[in-house]
Protein backbone atom coordinates (compact mmCIF):
# COMPACT_ATOMS: atom_id res chain seq x y z
CA UNK A 1 -2.87 20.53 -12.59
CA UNK A 2 -5.24 20.75 -9.56
CA UNK A 3 -8.51 22.48 -10.29
CA UNK A 4 -7.93 25.01 -7.52
CA UNK A 5 -4.77 26.32 -9.19
CA UNK A 6 -6.55 26.60 -12.54
CA UNK A 7 -9.39 28.60 -11.00
CA UNK A 8 -6.95 30.85 -9.18
CA UNK A 9 -5.13 31.60 -12.44
CA UNK A 10 -8.43 32.38 -14.17
CA UNK A 11 -9.54 34.82 -11.50
CA UNK A 12 -6.09 36.40 -11.31
CA UNK A 13 -6.33 37.06 -15.05
CA UNK A 14 -9.81 38.50 -14.58
CA UNK A 15 -8.51 40.66 -11.76
CA UNK A 16 -5.64 41.89 -13.96
CA UNK A 17 -8.10 42.62 -16.78
CA UNK A 18 -10.35 44.57 -14.42
CA UNK A 19 -7.42 46.65 -13.24
CA UNK A 20 -6.39 47.34 -16.82
CA UNK A 21 -9.97 48.35 -17.68
CA UNK A 22 -10.13 50.69 -14.70
CA UNK A 23 -6.80 52.24 -15.63
CA UNK A 24 -7.97 52.80 -19.21
CA UNK A 25 -11.12 54.48 -17.94
CA UNK A 26 -9.08 56.88 -15.85
CA UNK A 27 -6.75 57.64 -18.76
CA UNK A 28 -9.56 58.35 -21.21
CA UNK A 29 -11.74 59.88 -18.55
CA UNK A 30 -14.57 57.57 -19.40
CA UNK A 31 -16.81 57.02 -16.45
CA UNK A 32 -18.34 53.81 -17.81
CA UNK A 33 -14.97 52.15 -18.20
CA UNK A 34 -13.92 53.17 -14.72
CA UNK A 35 -17.12 51.79 -13.23
CA UNK A 36 -16.85 48.54 -15.15
CA UNK A 37 -13.24 48.16 -14.12
CA UNK A 38 -14.01 48.73 -10.44
CA UNK A 39 -16.86 46.24 -10.58
CA UNK A 40 -14.57 43.75 -12.32
CA UNK A 41 -11.92 44.19 -9.63
CA UNK A 42 -14.44 43.59 -6.84
CA UNK A 43 -15.93 40.55 -8.54
CA UNK A 44 -12.53 39.11 -9.35
CA UNK A 45 -11.33 39.51 -5.76
CA UNK A 46 -14.48 37.93 -4.33
CA UNK A 47 -14.32 35.09 -6.84
CA UNK A 48 -10.63 34.57 -6.12
CA UNK A 49 -11.34 34.40 -2.40
CA UNK A 50 -14.46 32.26 -2.49
CA UNK A 51 -14.46 29.93 -5.47
CA UNK A 52 -11.04 28.17 -5.66
CA UNK A 53 -10.96 27.39 -1.94
CA UNK A 54 -14.49 26.01 -2.08
CA UNK A 55 -13.59 23.32 -4.61
CA UNK A 56 -12.61 19.98 -3.04
CA UNK A 57 -11.30 16.86 -4.71
CA UNK A 58 -11.52 13.43 -3.08
CA UNK A 59 -9.15 10.94 -4.70
CA UNK A 60 -9.75 7.24 -5.27
CA UNK A 61 -8.91 5.37 -2.08
CA UNK A 62 -10.06 8.23 0.12
CA UNK A 63 -13.23 9.29 1.86
CA UNK A 64 -13.94 12.78 3.21
CA UNK A 65 -16.06 13.82 6.15
CA UNK A 66 -17.72 17.20 5.53
CA UNK A 67 -17.98 19.37 8.60
CA UNK A 68 -20.41 22.26 8.63
CA UNK A 69 -19.18 24.83 11.12
CA UNK A 70 -17.19 22.08 12.82
CA UNK A 71 -19.94 19.45 12.99
CA UNK A 72 -19.59 16.29 10.86
CA UNK A 73 -22.72 15.86 8.81
CA UNK A 74 -21.83 14.24 5.49
CA UNK A 75 -19.44 11.83 3.77
CA UNK A 76 -17.93 12.37 0.33
CA UNK A 77 -16.40 9.61 -1.73
CA UNK A 78 -14.06 9.97 -4.76
CA UNK A 79 -14.99 12.99 -6.89
CA UNK A 80 -14.90 16.82 -7.10
CA UNK A 81 -17.23 18.91 -4.93
CA UNK A 82 -18.08 22.55 -4.29
CA UNK A 83 -18.59 23.42 -0.64
CA UNK A 84 -18.22 26.95 0.61
CA UNK A 85 -14.91 26.94 2.43
CA UNK A 86 -15.89 29.43 5.13
CA UNK A 87 -18.66 27.19 6.46
CA UNK A 88 -17.64 23.74 5.25
CA UNK A 89 -14.39 21.83 5.72
CA UNK A 90 -13.27 18.46 4.39
CA UNK A 91 -11.45 15.95 6.59
CA UNK A 92 -10.01 13.13 4.48
CA UNK A 93 -9.37 9.53 5.54
CA UNK A 94 -7.33 6.97 3.63
CA UNK A 95 -9.46 3.89 2.91
CA UNK A 96 -6.56 1.80 1.58
CA UNK A 97 -4.86 -0.85 3.71
CA UNK A 98 -2.82 0.75 6.47
CA UNK A 99 0.24 -0.87 8.08
CA UNK A 100 1.38 -0.33 11.66
CA UNK A 101 4.90 -1.44 12.54
CA UNK A 102 5.22 -2.30 16.23
CA UNK A 103 8.35 -2.83 18.34
CA UNK A 104 7.82 -3.78 21.96
CA UNK A 105 9.16 -5.93 24.80
CA UNK A 106 7.41 -8.45 27.03
CA UNK A 107 8.03 -11.47 29.28
CA UNK A 108 7.28 -15.15 28.99
CA UNK A 109 5.58 -17.04 31.81
CA UNK A 110 9.04 -18.06 33.13
CA UNK A 111 10.22 -14.42 33.18
CA UNK A 112 12.36 -14.46 30.04
CA UNK A 113 12.59 -11.11 28.22
CA UNK A 114 11.46 -10.93 24.58
CA UNK A 115 11.83 -8.17 22.00
CA UNK A 116 8.89 -8.33 19.61
CA UNK A 117 8.65 -7.01 16.06
CA UNK A 118 5.26 -7.23 14.38
CA UNK A 119 2.99 -5.59 11.82
CA UNK A 120 -0.74 -4.96 11.92
CA UNK A 121 -2.64 -4.22 8.70
CA UNK A 122 -6.14 -2.75 8.75
CA UNK A 123 -8.68 -0.82 6.68
CA UNK A 124 -11.20 1.67 7.97
CA UNK A 125 -14.91 1.14 7.31
CA UNK A 126 -15.61 4.01 4.91
CA UNK A 127 -19.32 4.04 5.77
CA UNK A 128 -18.36 4.69 9.39
CA UNK A 129 -16.13 7.69 8.64
CA UNK A 130 -18.38 10.13 10.52
CA UNK A 131 -18.16 8.05 13.70
CA UNK A 132 -14.39 7.84 13.32
CA UNK A 133 -14.32 11.63 13.02
CA UNK A 134 -16.57 12.06 16.06
CA UNK A 135 -14.79 9.56 18.35
CA UNK A 136 -11.17 9.73 17.24
CA UNK A 137 -10.91 12.95 15.28
CA UNK A 138 -8.17 11.72 12.96
CA UNK A 139 -6.74 8.57 11.45
CA UNK A 140 -3.54 9.08 13.46
CA UNK A 141 -5.46 9.00 16.74
CA UNK A 142 -7.32 5.86 15.66
CA UNK A 143 -4.07 4.18 14.62
CA UNK A 144 -2.46 5.03 17.94
CA UNK A 145 -5.36 3.37 19.75
CA UNK A 146 -5.11 0.26 17.56
CA UNK A 147 -1.37 0.04 18.27
CA UNK A 148 -1.95 0.24 22.03
CA UNK A 149 -4.53 -2.55 21.98
CA UNK A 150 -2.33 -4.71 19.74
CA UNK A 151 0.63 -4.37 22.12
CA UNK A 152 -1.54 -5.15 25.13
CA UNK A 153 -3.03 -8.32 23.59
CA UNK A 154 0.35 -9.48 22.29
CA UNK A 155 1.89 -9.24 25.74
CA UNK A 156 -1.07 -10.98 27.34
CA UNK A 157 -0.93 -13.85 24.85
CA UNK A 158 2.82 -14.49 24.95
CA UNK A 159 3.08 -14.13 28.73
CA UNK A 160 1.04 -17.33 29.14
CA UNK A 161 3.73 -19.47 27.44
CA UNK A 162 7.17 -20.54 28.57
CA UNK A 163 10.14 -19.30 26.59
CA UNK A 164 11.12 -22.76 25.35
CA UNK A 165 7.58 -23.37 24.09
CA UNK A 166 7.59 -20.05 22.26
CA UNK A 167 10.92 -20.93 20.62
CA UNK A 168 9.71 -24.41 19.67
CA UNK A 169 6.36 -23.13 18.30
CA UNK A 170 7.23 -19.72 16.86
CA UNK A 171 5.06 -20.34 13.79
CA UNK A 172 1.95 -20.93 15.91
CA UNK A 173 2.41 -17.75 17.99
CA UNK A 174 1.42 -15.33 15.21
CA UNK A 175 -2.06 -16.87 14.64
CA UNK A 176 -2.72 -16.84 18.38
CA UNK A 177 -1.76 -13.18 18.67
CA UNK A 178 -3.80 -12.31 15.56
CA UNK A 179 -6.89 -13.99 17.00
CA UNK A 180 -6.54 -12.09 20.29
CA UNK A 181 -6.10 -8.73 18.53
CA UNK A 182 -9.05 -9.29 16.19
CA UNK A 183 -11.31 -10.12 19.13
CA UNK A 184 -10.22 -6.95 20.95
CA UNK A 185 -10.40 -4.59 17.96
CA UNK A 186 -14.01 -5.22 17.01
CA UNK A 187 -16.66 -3.12 15.28
CA UNK A 188 -16.36 -0.41 17.95
CA UNK A 189 -13.10 0.68 16.32
CA UNK A 190 -14.76 0.95 12.87
CA UNK A 191 -11.88 -0.87 11.20
CA UNK A 192 -11.30 -4.27 9.67
CA UNK A 193 -8.09 -6.01 10.78
CA UNK A 194 -6.56 -7.60 7.69
CA UNK A 195 -3.49 -9.41 9.04
CA UNK A 196 -1.27 -9.56 12.10
CA UNK A 197 2.24 -10.90 11.54
CA UNK A 198 4.98 -11.37 14.12
CA UNK A 199 8.17 -10.85 12.13
CA UNK A 200 10.64 -11.49 14.96
CA UNK A 201 10.83 -12.75 18.55
CA UNK A 202 14.24 -12.08 20.03
CA UNK A 203 15.31 -13.37 23.46
CA UNK A 204 18.35 -12.21 25.42
CA UNK A 205 21.78 -13.33 24.21
CA UNK A 206 22.40 -15.26 27.44
CA UNK A 207 19.15 -17.20 27.14
CA UNK A 208 19.65 -17.98 23.47
CA UNK A 209 23.20 -19.20 24.25
CA UNK A 210 21.81 -21.46 26.98
CA UNK A 211 19.19 -22.83 24.57
CA UNK A 212 21.85 -23.44 21.95
CA UNK A 213 24.08 -25.27 24.44
CA UNK A 214 21.15 -27.39 25.57
CA UNK A 215 20.28 -28.32 21.99
CA UNK A 216 23.91 -29.26 21.28
CA UNK A 217 24.00 -31.44 24.41
CA UNK A 218 20.74 -33.12 23.42
CA UNK A 219 22.07 -33.79 19.93
CA UNK A 220 25.25 -35.27 21.32
CA UNK A 221 23.23 -37.46 23.71
CA UNK A 222 21.02 -38.61 20.86
CA UNK A 223 24.11 -39.43 18.80
CA UNK A 224 25.62 -41.41 21.69
CA UNK A 225 22.35 -43.26 22.24
CA UNK A 226 22.14 -44.06 18.53
CA UNK A 227 25.69 -45.37 18.42
CA UNK A 228 25.09 -47.47 21.55
CA UNK A 229 21.85 -48.86 20.15
CA UNK A 230 23.65 -49.63 16.89
CA UNK A 231 26.36 -51.56 18.73
CA UNK A 232 23.77 -53.47 20.77
CA UNK A 233 21.77 -54.26 17.64
CA UNK A 234 24.90 -55.50 15.85
CA UNK A 235 25.94 -57.69 18.80
CA UNK A 236 22.42 -59.09 19.03
CA UNK A 237 22.38 -59.77 15.30
CA UNK A 238 25.76 -61.51 15.50
CA UNK A 239 24.57 -63.66 18.43
CA UNK A 240 21.36 -64.54 16.63
CA UNK A 241 23.37 -65.42 13.52
CA UNK A 242 25.58 -67.76 15.54
CA UNK A 243 22.55 -69.41 17.11
CA UNK A 244 20.98 -69.88 13.69
CA UNK A 245 24.25 -71.30 12.36
CA UNK A 246 24.60 -73.69 15.30
CA UNK A 247 21.00 -74.82 14.93
CA UNK A 248 21.55 -75.33 11.22
CA UNK A 249 24.72 -77.37 11.85
CA UNK A 250 22.97 -79.47 14.51
CA UNK A 251 20.06 -80.09 12.23
CA UNK A 252 22.44 -80.97 9.40
CA UNK A 253 24.35 -83.42 11.62
CA UNK A 254 21.12 -84.97 12.81
CA UNK A 255 19.93 -85.43 9.25
CA UNK A 256 23.31 -86.83 8.27
CA UNK A 257 23.30 -89.28 11.16
CA UNK A 258 19.81 -90.49 10.25
CA UNK A 259 20.78 -90.90 6.61
CA UNK A 260 23.93 -92.98 7.25
CA UNK A 261 22.53 -96.52 6.82
CA UNK A 262 24.77 -99.64 6.80
CA UNK A 263 24.65 -99.72 3.05
CA UNK A 264 25.84 -96.11 2.77
CA UNK A 265 28.59 -96.78 5.32
CA UNK A 266 29.80 -99.78 3.33
CA UNK A 267 29.77 -97.71 0.17
CA UNK A 268 31.77 -94.97 1.86
CA UNK A 269 34.19 -97.57 3.23
CA UNK A 270 34.73 -99.09 -0.20
CA UNK A 271 35.30 -95.66 -1.73
CA UNK A 272 38.04 -95.00 0.81
CA UNK A 273 39.53 -98.57 1.00
CA UNK A 274 42.72 -99.20 -0.97
CA UNK A 275 42.08 -103.00 -1.31
CA UNK A 276 44.74 -104.09 1.19
CA UNK A 277 44.05 -106.16 4.28
CA UNK A 278 45.78 -105.30 7.52
CA UNK A 279 48.87 -107.47 8.22
CA UNK A 280 48.21 -107.69 11.92
CA UNK A 281 45.14 -107.72 14.06
CA UNK A 282 45.22 -106.90 17.68
CA UNK A 283 43.92 -109.42 20.18
CA UNK A 284 43.40 -113.17 20.00
CA UNK A 285 39.76 -113.27 19.20
CA UNK A 286 39.43 -110.58 16.58
CA UNK A 287 37.39 -110.63 13.49
CA UNK A 288 37.50 -108.33 10.46
CA UNK A 289 34.37 -107.25 8.69
CA UNK A 290 34.88 -107.11 4.98
CA UNK A 291 32.16 -105.84 2.72
CA UNK A 292 31.71 -108.55 0.16
CA UNK A 293 28.94 -108.63 -2.42
CA UNK A 294 26.83 -106.23 -0.50
CA UNK A 295 26.42 -108.59 2.53
CA UNK A 296 28.28 -108.81 5.83
CA UNK A 297 30.58 -111.88 6.03
CA UNK A 298 32.62 -112.64 9.06
CA UNK A 299 36.04 -113.90 8.12
CA UNK A 300 38.05 -115.32 10.93
CA UNK A 301 41.55 -114.00 10.88
CA UNK A 302 44.38 -116.23 11.91
CA UNK A 303 46.34 -115.29 14.87
CA UNK A 304 49.55 -113.74 13.75
CA UNK A 305 52.59 -115.77 14.52
CA UNK A 306 55.45 -114.07 16.03
CA UNK A 307 58.72 -114.22 14.14
CA UNK A 308 61.38 -115.91 16.07
């Protein structure tokens, strides 16, 4: 239960007791009781008005700027404090990480429309809370200023790139935007920019359809080029294989021709010969070479007589 409520209940009970005491004094006609009761009522009312509303609690993750008659003069961190509420007021600031969600539109360098969704996370510098109070007045005003600068720098950064480059390098856009925003929101804003993340970049439906069609056409062209290159490579491989085969056959024939000596030829002839001599020999001056004993002997063949 908040300490203010507890104090209020205590002083309400004191006030009720003082009224009861005063009433008893009037009933018994005792002047002392009446006086004590009236004093108790006055004290209880003053305490109820002054004390509970002068107790301030600053929670963990907060910092409070104390204003004396409207002028910021002190900073309170987490804890419970007593400051007279008529002269002093507490203005609290959240020191935890704050998130700004931004939706905006901009143009690329080639005049393509983009819808941007992004988040900016920041923390205030708690030791600079008085300056934040003096220059911005509230955390909402400071956050509004940060949002304006973030939108301005995002548009300036993206407008220097063509739409196709942004689509191709979406992942690299967020760091570029973050760098630009961090340079713009410096120590004069009394905050520390934690992260800047572009969650979505959405182009018009017509442009995205055109990009999709272009990518499909490029893929089809790449496929056609690949198939054509494959066919050419296969034809080239087949031609090279034929050349290699022809060269191998020519080399084999050449080696065979060089290896066919007279002795090998005679051996081959004998392996194929059936042992029979031809019955006729063409011409009148013919001779038949017969392999005999491994040497060449010329045997004169008689001229065949014609049968009458």
